[in-house]
Coordinates of C-alpha atoms and ligand atoms in Angstrom, one line a residue:
X1344 CA 61.3 -33.8 12.2
X1345 CA 62.1 -31.9 9.0
X1346 CA 64.5 -33.7 6.6
X1347 CA 67.1 -31.9 4.6
X1348 CA 66.6 -31.9 0.9
X1349 CA 69.9 -30.3 -0.2
X1350 CA 72.7 -32.6 -1.0
X1351 CA 75.4 -30.7 0.8
X1352 CA 74.0 -30.9 4.3
X1353 CA 72.2 -34.2 4.1
X1354 CA 72.4 -36.1 7.3
X1355 CA 71.4 -39.7 7.1
X1356 CA 70.3 -39.5 10.6
X1357 CA 68.4 -37.0 12.7
X1358 CA 69.0 -36.7 16.4
X1359 CA 66.7 -35.3 19.1
X1360 CA 66.3 -35.4 22.8
X1361 CA 63.5 -35.7 25.4
X1362 CA 63.5 -35.5 29.1
X1363 CA 61.5 -37.7 31.4
X1364 CA 60.3 -36.1 34.6
X1365 CA 61.6 -38.9 36.8
X1366 CA 63.8 -41.8 36.0
X1367 CA 65.8 -42.8 38.9
X1368 CA 66.6 -46.4 38.6
X1369 CA 68.0 -46.8 42.0
X1370 CA 64.7 -45.9 43.5
X1371 CA 62.2 -48.6 43.8
X1372 CA 59.2 -46.5 43.3
X1373 CA 60.3 -44.6 40.3
X1374 CA 61.5 -47.1 37.8
X1375 CA 58.1 -48.3 36.8
X1376 CA 56.5 -45.0 35.9
X1377 CA 59.6 -43.9 34.1
X1378 CA 59.6 -47.1 32.0
X1379 CA 55.9 -46.8 31.3
X1380 CA 56.4 -43.3 30.0
X1381 CA 59.3 -44.4 27.9
X1382 CA 57.4 -47.3 26.4
X1383 CA 54.4 -45.1 25.7
X1384 CA 56.5 -43.2 23.1
X1385 CA 55.6 -44.0 19.5
X1386 CA 58.9 -45.4 18.3
X1387 CA 60.1 -48.3 16.3
X1388 CA 62.5 -49.5 19.0
X1389 CA 63.4 -48.6 22.5
X1390 CA 67.0 -49.5 23.5
X1391 CA 67.6 -50.5 27.0
X1392 CA 70.9 -51.7 28.5
X1393 CA 71.2 -54.2 31.3
X1394 CA 74.0 -55.9 33.0
X1395 CA 74.5 -59.5 34.0
X1396 CA 73.8 -58.5 37.5
X1397 CA 70.3 -57.3 36.4
X1398 CA 69.4 -60.7 35.1
X1399 CA 68.7 -62.2 38.5
X1400 CA 67.6 -59.1 40.4
X1401 CA 64.3 -59.9 42.1
X1402 CA 63.9 -56.6 44.0
X1403 CA 60.9 -54.6 42.9
X1404 CA 61.9 -51.6 40.9
X1405 CA 64.7 -53.3 39.1
X1406 CA 64.8 -52.7 35.4
X1407 CA 64.2 -56.1 33.9
X1408 CA 61.6 -57.1 36.5
X1409 CA 59.5 -53.9 35.9
X1410 CA 59.9 -54.2 32.2
X1411 CA 58.7 -57.8 32.3
X1412 CA 55.6 -56.7 34.1
X1413 CA 54.9 -53.9 31.6
X1414 CA 55.5 -56.2 28.7
X1415 CA 53.3 -59.0 30.0
X1416 CA 56.1 -61.5 30.4
X1417 CA 58.1 -60.9 27.2
X1418 CA 61.3 -60.6 29.2
X1419 CA 60.8 -63.9 31.0
X1420 CA 60.0 -65.6 27.7
X1421 CA 63.2 -64.3 26.1
X1422 CA 65.1 -65.5 29.2
X1423 CA 63.6 -69.0 29.0
X1424 CA 64.4 -69.2 25.4
X1425 CA 68.0 -68.4 26.3
X1426 CA 68.1 -65.1 24.3
X1427 CA 69.0 -63.0 27.4
X1428 CA 72.5 -63.5 28.7
X1429 CA 73.7 -60.1 29.5
X1430 CA 77.0 -60.6 27.6
X1431 CA 78.8 -57.5 26.5
X1432 CA 77.2 -56.1 23.4
X1433 CA 74.7 -59.0 23.1
X1434 CA 71.4 -58.1 21.4
X1435 CA 68.0 -59.3 22.2
X1436 CA 65.1 -57.9 20.2
X1437 CA 61.6 -58.1 21.7
X1438 CA 58.7 -57.5 19.3
X1439 CA 55.3 -56.1 20.3
X1440 CA 52.8 -58.7 21.4
X1441 CA 49.1 -58.3 22.2
X1442 CA 50.0 -57.9 25.9
X1443 CA 52.0 -54.8 25.2
X1444 CA 49.1 -52.9 23.8
X1445 CA 47.0 -53.6 26.8
X1446 CA 49.6 -52.0 29.0
X1447 CA 49.7 -48.9 26.8
X1448 CA 53.0 -49.7 25.2
X1449 CA 53.3 -47.9 21.9
X1450 CA 56.9 -48.9 21.1
X1451 CA 57.0 -51.5 18.4
X1452 CA 60.1 -53.2 19.8
X1453 CA 62.4 -53.2 22.8
X1454 CA 66.1 -54.0 22.2
X1455 CA 67.8 -55.3 25.2
X1456 CA 71.6 -54.7 25.0
X1457 CA 74.0 -56.5 27.2
X1458 CA 76.5 -54.4 29.3
X1459 CA 78.4 -57.5 30.3
X1460 CA 79.8 -57.4 33.8
X1461 CA 81.3 -53.9 34.3
X1462 CA 83.4 -53.5 37.3
X1463 CA 81.3 -51.8 40.0
X1464 CA 84.2 -49.5 40.8
X1465 CA 85.4 -48.4 37.4
X1466 CA 82.0 -48.7 35.7
X1467 CA 81.5 -49.3 32.0
X1468 CA 84.6 -48.5 30.0
X1469 CA 84.2 -46.2 26.9
X1470 CA 85.6 -49.0 24.8
X1471 CA 83.0 -51.4 26.1
X1472 CA 80.3 -48.8 25.6
X1473 CA 81.3 -48.2 22.0
X1474 CA 81.3 -51.9 21.3
X1475 CA 77.7 -52.3 22.4
X1476 CA 76.7 -49.1 20.6
X1477 CA 78.2 -50.3 17.4
X1478 CA 76.5 -53.7 17.7
X1479 CA 73.2 -51.9 18.4
X1480 CA 73.4 -49.7 15.3
X1481 CA 74.1 -52.8 13.2
X1482 CA 70.9 -54.3 14.6
X1483 CA 68.9 -51.2 14.0
X1484 CA 70.3 -50.6 10.5
X1485 CA 69.1 -51.9 7.2
X1486 CA 65.7 -53.4 8.3
X1487 CA 62.3 -51.9 8.9
X1488 CA 63.3 -49.8 11.9
X1489 CA 63.1 -46.1 11.1
X1490 CA 63.3 -44.5 14.5
X1491 CA 64.8 -45.6 17.7
X1492 CA 64.9 -44.3 21.3
X1493 CA 68.1 -44.5 23.3
X1494 CA 67.3 -44.6 27.0
X1495 CA 70.4 -42.9 28.4
X1496 CA 69.8 -43.7 32.2
X1497 CA 69.8 -47.5 31.5
X1498 CA 73.5 -47.3 30.5
X1499 CA 74.7 -46.4 33.9
X1500 CA 72.6 -45.4 36.8
X1501 CA 75.5 -44.0 38.7
X1502 CA 77.5 -42.6 35.9
X1503 CA 78.7 -39.0 36.4
X1504 CA 77.7 -36.2 34.1
X1505 CA 81.1 -36.2 32.4
X1506 CA 80.9 -39.9 31.5
X1507 CA 77.3 -39.4 30.2
X1508 CA 78.4 -36.6 28.0
X1509 CA 81.2 -38.6 26.5
X1510 CA 79.0 -41.6 26.0
X1511 CA 76.2 -39.7 24.3
X1512 CA 78.6 -37.8 22.1
X1513 CA 80.2 -41.1 21.1
X1514 CA 76.7 -42.6 20.5
X1515 CA 75.9 -39.9 18.0
X1516 CA 79.3 -40.3 16.3
X1517 CA 78.8 -44.1 16.0
X1518 CA 75.2 -43.7 14.7
X1519 CA 76.5 -41.3 12.1
X1520 CA 79.2 -43.7 11.1
X1521 CA 76.7 -46.6 10.7
X1522 CA 74.3 -44.5 8.6
X1523 CA 76.7 -42.7 6.3
X1524 CA 76.1 -43.5 2.7
X1525 CA 78.3 -42.0 0.0
X1526 CA 75.8 -42.8 -2.8
X1527 CA 73.0 -40.9 -1.0
X1528 CA 75.0 -37.9 -0.2
X1529 CA 76.6 -37.7 -3.6
X1530 CA 73.8 -38.5 -6.0
X1531 CA 75.8 -37.2 -8.9
X1532 CA 78.1 -40.3 -8.5
X1533 CA 74.9 -42.4 -9.1
X1534 CA 75.4 -46.0 -8.5
X1535 CA 73.4 -48.9 -7.2
X1536 CA 74.1 -48.2 -3.5
X1537 CA 71.7 -45.2 -3.8
X1538 CA 68.9 -47.7 -3.7
X1539 CA 70.1 -49.0 -0.4
X1540 CA 69.2 -46.0 1.7
X1541 CA 69.2 -47.0 5.3
X1542 CA 65.6 -46.8 6.6
X1543 CA 67.0 -46.1 10.1
X1544 CA 67.0 -42.3 10.2
X1545 CA 65.9 -41.0 13.6
X1546 CA 67.5 -41.4 17.0
X1547 CA 65.9 -39.9 20.1
X1548 CA 67.9 -39.7 23.3
X1549 CA 65.8 -39.9 26.4
X1550 CA 67.4 -38.6 29.6
X1551 CA 66.2 -38.1 33.1
X1552 CA 65.9 -34.6 34.6
X1553 CA 69.3 -34.4 36.3
X1554 CA 71.3 -35.1 33.2
X1555 CA 68.9 -33.7 30.6
X1556 CA 70.9 -30.5 30.0
X1557 CA 74.2 -32.3 29.6
X1558 CA 72.7 -34.9 27.3
X1559 CA 71.1 -32.2 25.1
X1560 CA 74.5 -30.4 24.8
X1561 CA 76.3 -33.7 24.1
X1562 CA 73.7 -34.6 21.3
X1563 CA 74.2 -31.2 19.7
X1564 CA 78.0 -31.8 19.9
X1565 CA 77.7 -35.2 18.4
X1566 CA 75.5 -33.8 15.6
X1567 CA 78.0 -31.2 14.7
X1568 CA 80.8 -33.8 14.8
X1569 CA 78.9 -36.1 12.4
X1570 CA 78.4 -33.2 10.0
X1571 CA 82.1 -32.5 10.0
X1572 CA 82.9 -36.2 9.7
X1573 CA 80.5 -36.7 6.8
X1574 CA 82.0 -33.8 4.9
X1575 CA 85.5 -35.2 5.5
X1576 CA 84.4 -38.6 4.3
X1577 CA 82.7 -37.3 1.2
X1578 CA 85.8 -35.3 0.2
X1579 CA 88.0 -38.4 0.7
X1580 CA 85.7 -40.7 -1.1
X1581 CA 85.1 -38.5 -4.2
X1582 CA 87.2 -39.5 -7.2
X1583 CA 90.3 -37.6 -7.9
X1584 CA 88.9 -36.3 -11.2
X1585 CA 86.2 -34.6 -9.2
X1586 CA 87.9 -33.7 -5.9
X1587 CA 90.6 -31.6 -7.3
X1588 CA 92.4 -28.7 -5.6
X1589 CA 89.8 -26.4 -7.2
X1590 CA 87.0 -28.5 -5.8
X1591 CA 88.4 -28.5 -2.3
X1592 CA 88.8 -24.7 -2.5
X1593 CA 85.2 -24.3 -3.8
X1594 CA 83.9 -26.6 -1.1
X1595 CA 85.6 -24.6 1.6
X1596 CA 84.3 -21.3 0.1
X1597 CA 80.8 -22.8 -0.1
X1598 CA 80.7 -23.2 3.6
X1599 CA 80.6 -19.4 3.9
X1600 CA 77.0 -19.5 2.7
X1601 CA 75.9 -21.9 5.4
X1602 CA 78.1 -20.9 8.3
X1603 CA 80.0 -17.9 9.7
X1604 CA 83.3 -19.4 8.5
X1605 CA 85.6 -17.0 6.6
X1606 CA 87.5 -18.5 3.7
X1607 CA 90.2 -17.0 1.7
X1608 CA 92.4 -18.4 -1.2
X1609 CA 95.9 -17.3 -2.2
X1610 CA 96.5 -16.8 -5.8
X1611 CA 99.4 -18.5 -7.5
X1612 CA 101.1 -15.1 -7.8
X1613 CA 100.8 -14.6 -4.1
X1614 CA 102.3 -18.1 -3.4
X1615 CA 105.2 -17.2 -5.7
X1616 CA 105.7 -13.8 -4.0
X1617 CA 105.7 -15.5 -0.6
X1618 CA 108.4 -17.8 -1.9
X1619 CA 106.6 -21.1 -1.5
X1620 CA 109.1 -22.8 -3.8
X1621 CA 108.8 -26.2 -2.1
X1622 CA 105.0 -26.4 -2.4
X1623 CA 105.0 -25.0 -6.0
X1624 CA 107.6 -27.6 -7.0
X1625 CA 105.2 -30.4 -6.2
X1626 CA 102.3 -28.7 -8.1
X1627 CA 104.3 -27.9 -11.2
X1628 CA 103.9 -31.4 -12.8
X1629 CA 100.1 -31.1 -12.9
X1630 CA 97.8 -29.4 -15.4
X1631 CA 95.5 -28.6 -12.4
X1632 CA 96.5 -25.4 -10.6
X1633 CA 97.4 -25.6 -6.9
X1634 CA 95.3 -23.9 -4.2
X1635 CA 96.2 -22.5 -0.8
X1636 CA 93.1 -22.4 1.4
X1637 CA 92.7 -20.4 4.6
X1638 CA 89.6 -21.0 6.7
X1639 CA 88.8 -19.1 9.8
X1640 CA 86.4 -19.7 12.7
X1641 CA 86.4 -16.5 14.6
X1642 CA 84.8 -17.6 17.8
X1643 CA 87.1 -15.9 20.3
X1644 CA 88.3 -12.3 20.8
X1645 CA 90.3 -10.9 18.0
X1646 CA 93.3 -10.7 20.3
X1647 CA 93.2 -14.4 21.2
X1648 CA 95.9 -16.6 19.7
X1649 CA 94.3 -19.2 17.4
X1650 CA 94.7 -22.9 17.1
X1651 CA 95.9 -23.6 13.6
X1652 CA 95.2 -26.9 11.8
X1653 CA 97.2 -27.6 8.7
X1654 CA 96.1 -30.4 6.3
X1655 CA 97.9 -32.2 3.6
X1656 CA 95.8 -31.8 0.4
X1657 CA 97.4 -34.0 -2.3
X1658 CA 94.3 -34.8 -4.3
X1659 CA 96.1 -37.5 -6.1
X1660 CA 99.6 -38.9 -5.4
X1661 CA 101.1 -40.8 -8.3
X1662 CA 104.6 -40.4 -6.7
X1663 CA 105.6 -38.0 -9.5
X1664 CA 108.7 -39.0 -11.5
X1665 CA 109.5 -41.4 -8.6
X1666 CA 106.3 -43.1 -9.8
X1667 CA 104.4 -45.4 -7.5
X1668 CA 103.7 -49.1 -8.4
X1669 CA 100.2 -49.6 -9.9
X1670 CA 98.8 -51.8 -7.2
X1671 CA 96.0 -50.0 -5.3
X1672 CA 97.2 -46.7 -6.6
X1673 CA 93.6 -45.5 -6.8
X1674 CA 93.7 -45.2 -3.0
X1675 CA 96.1 -42.3 -3.4
X1676 CA 92.9 -40.2 -4.0
X1677 CA 92.8 -40.4 -0.2
X1678 CA 96.1 -38.4 0.0
X1679 CA 94.0 -35.3 0.8
X1680 CA 92.4 -36.8 3.9
X1681 CA 94.4 -34.4 6.1
X1682 CA 92.9 -31.5 4.2
X1683 CA 89.4 -33.1 4.4
X1684 CA 89.7 -33.5 8.2
X1685 CA 90.6 -29.8 8.5
X1686 CA 87.6 -28.7 6.4
X1687 CA 85.4 -31.1 8.4
X1688 CA 86.7 -29.9 11.7
X1689 CA 86.3 -26.2 10.8
X1690 CA 82.7 -27.0 9.8
X1691 CA 82.1 -28.7 13.2
X1692 CA 83.7 -25.9 15.1
X1693 CA 81.5 -23.4 13.4
X1694 CA 78.3 -25.5 13.9
X1695 CA 79.3 -25.8 17.6
X1696 CA 79.8 -22.1 17.9
X1697 CA 83.1 -22.7 19.7
X1698 CA 84.2 -19.7 21.6
X1699 CA 87.8 -19.7 20.3
X1700 CA 89.7 -18.9 17.2
X1701 CA 90.5 -21.8 14.9
X1702 CA 92.3 -21.4 11.6
X1703 CA 92.5 -24.2 8.9
X1704 CA 95.2 -24.0 6.4
X1705 CA 95.3 -26.3 3.4
X1706 CA 98.0 -26.5 0.7
X1707 CA 96.5 -28.6 -2.1
X1708 CA 97.7 -29.8 -5.4
X1709 CA 98.3 -33.0 -7.4
X1710 CA 101.6 -35.0 -7.5
X1711 CA 101.9 -35.9 -11.2
X1712 CA 104.7 -37.0 -13.5
X1713 CA 105.1 -34.8 -16.6
X1714 CA 107.6 -32.9 -18.6
X1715 CA 107.2 -30.1 -16.2
X1716 CA 107.5 -32.2 -13.0
X1717 CA 110.4 -32.0 -10.6
X1718 CA 113.2 -34.5 -11.0
X1719 CA 115.0 -36.4 -8.3
X1720 CA 118.0 -34.3 -7.6
X1721 CA 116.3 -31.0 -8.1
X1722 CA 116.9 -28.4 -5.3
X1723 CA 114.1 -26.1 -4.3
X1724 CA 113.9 -23.2 -1.8
X1725 CA 111.2 -23.3 0.8
X1726 CA 109.4 -20.2 2.1
X1727 CA 111.5 -20.4 5.3
X1728 CA 114.6 -19.9 3.1
X1729 CA 116.0 -23.4 3.8
X1730 CA 116.8 -25.3 0.7
X1731 CA 115.7 -28.9 0.0
X1732 CA 117.3 -31.5 -2.3
X1733 CA 114.4 -33.6 -3.6
X1734 CA 115.8 -37.2 -3.7
X1735 CA 112.4 -38.8 -4.2
X1736 CA 109.4 -36.9 -5.7
X1737 CA 107.1 -39.3 -3.8
X1738 CA 108.0 -37.7 -0.5
X1739 CA 105.9 -34.7 -1.6
X1740 CA 103.6 -34.3 1.5
X1741 CA 106.4 -32.8 3.6
X1742 CA 107.2 -30.5 0.6
X1743 CA 103.8 -28.9 0.5
X1744 CA 103.4 -28.9 4.3
X1745 CA 106.7 -27.2 5.1
X1746 CA 105.7 -24.0 3.3
X1747 CA 102.2 -24.0 4.9
X1748 CA 103.9 -24.4 8.3
X1749 CA 106.1 -21.4 7.7
X1750 CA 103.1 -19.4 6.4
X1751 CA 101.1 -20.0 9.6
X1752 CA 103.8 -18.2 11.7
X1753 CA 102.0 -15.0 10.9
X1754 CA 99.0 -16.1 13.0
X1755 CA 101.1 -16.3 16.2
X1756 CA 99.3 -19.5 17.0
X1757 CA 98.9 -20.9 20.5
X1758 CA 99.3 -24.4 18.8
X1759 CA 99.7 -25.8 15.4
X1760 CA 98.6 -29.3 14.5
X1761 CA 99.3 -30.7 11.1
X1762 CA 97.4 -33.7 9.8
X1763 CA 98.8 -35.7 6.9
X1764 CA 98.6 -39.1 5.2
X1765 CA 102.4 -38.7 5.2
X1766 CA 104.1 -42.1 5.2
X1767 CA 103.6 -45.7 4.3
X1768 CA 106.0 -46.4 7.1
X1769 CA 103.4 -45.2 9.6
X1770 CA 101.0 -47.8 8.3
X1771 CA 103.7 -50.4 8.9
X1772 CA 104.4 -49.1 12.4
X1773 CA 100.8 -48.6 13.8
X1774 CA 98.4 -50.2 11.3
X1775 CA 94.9 -48.9 11.2
X1776 CA 94.5 -48.6 15.0
X1777 CA 96.3 -45.4 16.1
X1778 CA 97.3 -42.3 14.2
X1779 CA 101.0 -41.5 14.7
X1780 CA 101.6 -38.5 17.0
X1781 CA 104.8 -36.5 16.9
X1782 CA 105.5 -33.6 19.2
X1783 CA 107.9 -32.2 21.8
X1784 CA 105.1 -30.2 23.6
X1785 CA 103.9 -32.0 26.7
X1786 CA 100.6 -30.2 26.8
X1787 CA 99.8 -30.9 23.2
X1788 CA 100.8 -34.6 23.6
X1789 CA 98.6 -34.9 26.7
X1790 CA 95.6 -33.0 25.3
X1791 CA 95.6 -34.9 22.0
X1792 CA 96.0 -38.2 23.7
X1793 CA 93.0 -37.4 25.9
X1794 CA 90.9 -36.2 23.0
X1795 CA 91.8 -39.4 21.2
X1796 CA 90.8 -41.6 24.1
X1797 CA 87.5 -39.7 24.6
X1798 CA 86.5 -40.1 20.9
X1799 CA 88.1 -43.6 20.4
X1800 CA 90.0 -41.9 17.5
X1801 CA 93.3 -42.6 19.2
X1802 CA 96.9 -41.6 18.7
X1803 CA 100.2 -43.2 19.7
X1804 CA 103.2 -41.1 20.5
X1805 CA 106.2 -41.6 18.2
X1806 CA 109.8 -40.3 18.6
X1807 CA 111.1 -37.0 17.3
X1808 CA 114.6 -36.8 18.7
X1809 CA 117.5 -35.0 17.1
X1810 CA 119.3 -38.2 16.5
X1811 CA 117.0 -39.0 13.6
X1812 CA 117.7 -35.6 12.0
X1813 CA 121.1 -37.1 10.8
X1814 CA 119.3 -39.1 8.2
X1815 CA 118.1 -35.9 6.4
X1816 CA 121.6 -34.7 5.6
X1817 CA 122.3 -33.6 2.0
X1818 CA 125.6 -32.9 0.4
X1819 CA 124.1 -30.1 -1.8
X1820 CA 121.3 -28.5 0.2
X1821 CA 120.2 -27.7 3.8
X1822 CA 118.4 -31.0 3.8
X1823 CA 117.2 -33.9 1.7
X1824 CA 113.5 -34.7 1.5
X1825 CA 113.9 -38.3 2.5
X1826 CA 115.8 -40.1 5.2
X1827 CA 116.0 -43.7 3.9
X1828 CA 113.8 -46.6 4.9
X1829 CA 114.6 -46.9 8.6
X1830 CA 112.1 -45.0 10.8
X1831 CA 110.5 -43.5 7.7
X1832 CA 107.6 -41.9 9.5
X1833 CA 110.0 -40.4 12.1
X1834 CA 112.3 -38.8 9.6
X1835 CA 109.3 -37.3 7.8
X1836 CA 108.2 -35.7 11.1
X1837 CA 111.8 -34.6 11.7
X1838 CA 111.7 -32.8 8.3
X1839 CA 108.6 -30.9 9.3
X1840 CA 110.0 -30.1 12.7
X1841 CA 112.6 -27.9 11.0
X1842 CA 109.8 -25.5 9.9
X1843 CA 107.9 -25.3 13.2
X1844 CA 110.3 -23.9 15.8
X1845 CA 108.3 -20.7 16.3
X1846 CA 105.2 -22.2 18.0
X1847 CA 104.0 -25.3 19.9
X1848 CA 103.4 -28.0 17.3
X1849 CA 102.2 -31.5 16.8
X1850 CA 102.1 -33.7 13.7
X1851 CA 99.6 -36.4 13.1
X1852 CA 100.4 -39.1 10.5
X1853 CA 97.0 -40.5 9.5
X1854 CA 98.3 -42.7 6.7
X1855 CA 96.9 -45.8 8.4
X1856 CA 93.7 -44.4 9.9
X1857 CA 92.1 -42.0 7.4
X1858 CA 90.6 -44.7 5.1
X1859 CA 90.0 -48.4 4.8
X1860 CA 91.1 -50.4 1.8
X1861 CA 89.8 -53.7 0.4
X1862 CA 86.1 -54.6 0.3
X1863 CA 85.2 -52.0 3.0
X1864 CA 87.1 -49.3 1.0
X1865 CA 86.1 -45.9 2.2
X1866 CA 87.1 -42.8 4.2
X1867 CA 86.8 -43.2 8.0
X1868 CA 86.4 -39.5 8.7
X1869 CA 89.4 -39.7 11.1
X1870 CA 90.8 -37.7 12.8
X1871 CA 87.8 -35.3 12.9
X1872 CA 86.5 -36.9 16.1
X1873 CA 89.9 -36.4 17.7
X1874 CA 90.2 -32.8 16.6
X1875 CA 86.7 -31.8 17.5
X1876 CA 87.1 -33.3 20.9
X1877 CA 90.4 -31.6 21.3
X1878 CA 88.8 -28.2 20.5
X1879 CA 85.9 -28.9 22.7
X1880 CA 88.2 -29.6 25.6
X1881 CA 90.0 -26.3 24.9
X1882 CA 86.9 -24.2 25.4
Ligands
LIG2654 N1 101.0 -40.4 0.4 C1 102.1 -41.2 0.6 C2 102.1 -41.9 1.9 C3 101.2 -43.1 2.0 C4 101.6 -44.3 1.3 C5 100.1 -43.2 2.7 C6 100.8 -45.4 1.3 C7 99.3 -44.3 2.8 C8 99.6 -45.4 2.1 C9 103.4 -40.3 0.7 O1 103.3 -39.2 -0.1 C10 104.5 -41.1 0.2 O2 104.5 -41.5 -0.9 N2 105.5 -41.4 1.1 C11 106.6 -42.2 0.8 C12 107.8 -41.5 1.3 C13 109.1 -42.2 0.9 C14 109.3 -41.9 -0.6 C15 110.2 -41.6 1.7 C16 106.3 -43.5 1.3 O3 105.8 -43.6 2.4 O4 106.6 -44.5 0.7
LIG2655 MN1 103.9 -39.6 -2.1
LIG2656 ZN1 101.5 -38.4 -0.6

C-alpha cells in the first residue's frame, strides 16, 4: 500500500479490507478452510478473538480446536502453560514454529484475544469490545509488528450487521488513537519522539462474504474519522505561538485544496459591520487579529437545511485582565479544541462524502491582558443587540460564541451544536469521562447521546432550566457574563441559550474531555468521534 509523504495527510496507519469466500464459524465444515486461508496471508500477526466458552469446546469445527490442528499444537501448548484463559481483553501471542510452515501458515504470529464471558443474549458489549481492542493495539504497537490482520468474524459469529459496523468503525478509531504521533505528523516541531515512529502501520480487516460490504463501508468511515481526529489533535497540540487564529484560518482554507470543502473568512471590517461587539471585545487585547471562519460541506441539496457546528477557538486563554493563576496555564493552548473538533469533523464529513449540508463556524482569537484589553465592568453590545456586562474577562468563551450563534441564524439551520472548552466547573462536575451536554431539544439530546454511546465518546445531560438564568442578572446591562461559582457550567450554558432561540440547539462543554494533562498530556481528538457518528446517523 502506498504511504503518504506529505505532512498534512500523514496517517500513521493504513487500513484495508479483504473478503474470505466462506467463513461461517457455526458450520462445522467451513471453519477450517476459512482459518487456513486466513493464516496463509503474509502478515505479521493475525488477531483472533475467543471466549471462555471456546476454551473447552471439543466439537470439530470450533475455532481453537481447528486452529490448534493448523498450528500443530501451539494452542494446546499455550493452554498447558496457562497463557490461555479467555479473560476479557487478555492477550496470548503465539509465534511461528516449524510446524506452522509445514501447514502452509504464512502469518508470523497469531494473537489470541479473550472475549471474556459475554452474555449469550446481549452479546459482547461495545465497552467490552473497546477494552479488548485497546489492549490489542497496545500489544501490536511499538515492537517488530508492522502489519496485522483483524479477523472480524471471530469477534461474534452471531453479531448483526449493525453491531459489526459499529465494532469495525470503533476498531479503526482505536487503532488510529494508538498510532497517532504528534512528532511524526509535525516534523517542524522536531523533538526526540520523532525517532519513536510506531512500526505498526497496517491493519487489514478480513470479513466473510455476508458482512464484507458492511465491513468495507465501516473501515472507510473509520479511516475518515481518524483523519478528522488526527487533524483536531494536531491543532490542539500545536503550541499557541504556532496555532494562532491566522493558522487556524489557513489550515481550514488549506483543506479546500484536498477536499470539496468551501471555506470563507470574514474580515475584521465585516465583523464590525455585523456588530459582533462581544467577540471583538475579547480579541481587542491581543496583537494577533481575530478570525471568523466559515466552512461548508455541501453534500445535500442546496435547499436542504444544514447542520451547523460552532467551535470555540480561543488559541490561548490567559484569562485577560482577570488573569489566570500560572499553574498549568500552558494547557490553555487547548482552549481552541472546540474549533479543532469542528475543522476535524468537517474534514471527515467531506472525506465521507456525506449526503447532507454541514457548516462549521469558528470565532477565533486570543484572550490576552494588555492596555487595550477589556476591563471587568466594561459593557459590550452583542450582534443580537443584547448588552453584556463583563464582570470577569476569563469568561470569554461565551462572549465569542454568542456572536457566532447569532450569525448562524442566517443559515436557517435544522440544528446547531456548539462545542467549547467552556468551564472549569464542567471538569469538576463530570471529569474526563463525559462531555457536558445542554439542550432542550429531545431529538438532539437523544441523537447526541446515541452517537456518543456508539463511538464511546460519551455525553452526559446537564440542566438548562430558567431558574439558573437568575444568576446572570446585571444591574447595568441585559446580562452579566458570569453567574457566580454555583453551577458554573450551567450558567455558562444558560448565557448561550439567550442567543439560540431561533433554532434547535445543543451545547457541548468539552473542558474535561478535549485533552489530557499530566504525563500523558495531549489532545484526545474528542468530540470528533461523537460528531462524525452523529452526522453519519443523520444520513
Ligand atoms: N477556557 C476556560 C475554561 C477551562 C478552564 C477549561 C480550565 C478547562 C480547564 C474558560 O474560558 C474559563 O476561564 N472559564 C472560567 C469561567 C469563570 C470565570 C466564570 C472558569 O471556568 O473558571
Ligand atoms: Mn477563560
Ligand atoms: Zn477559555
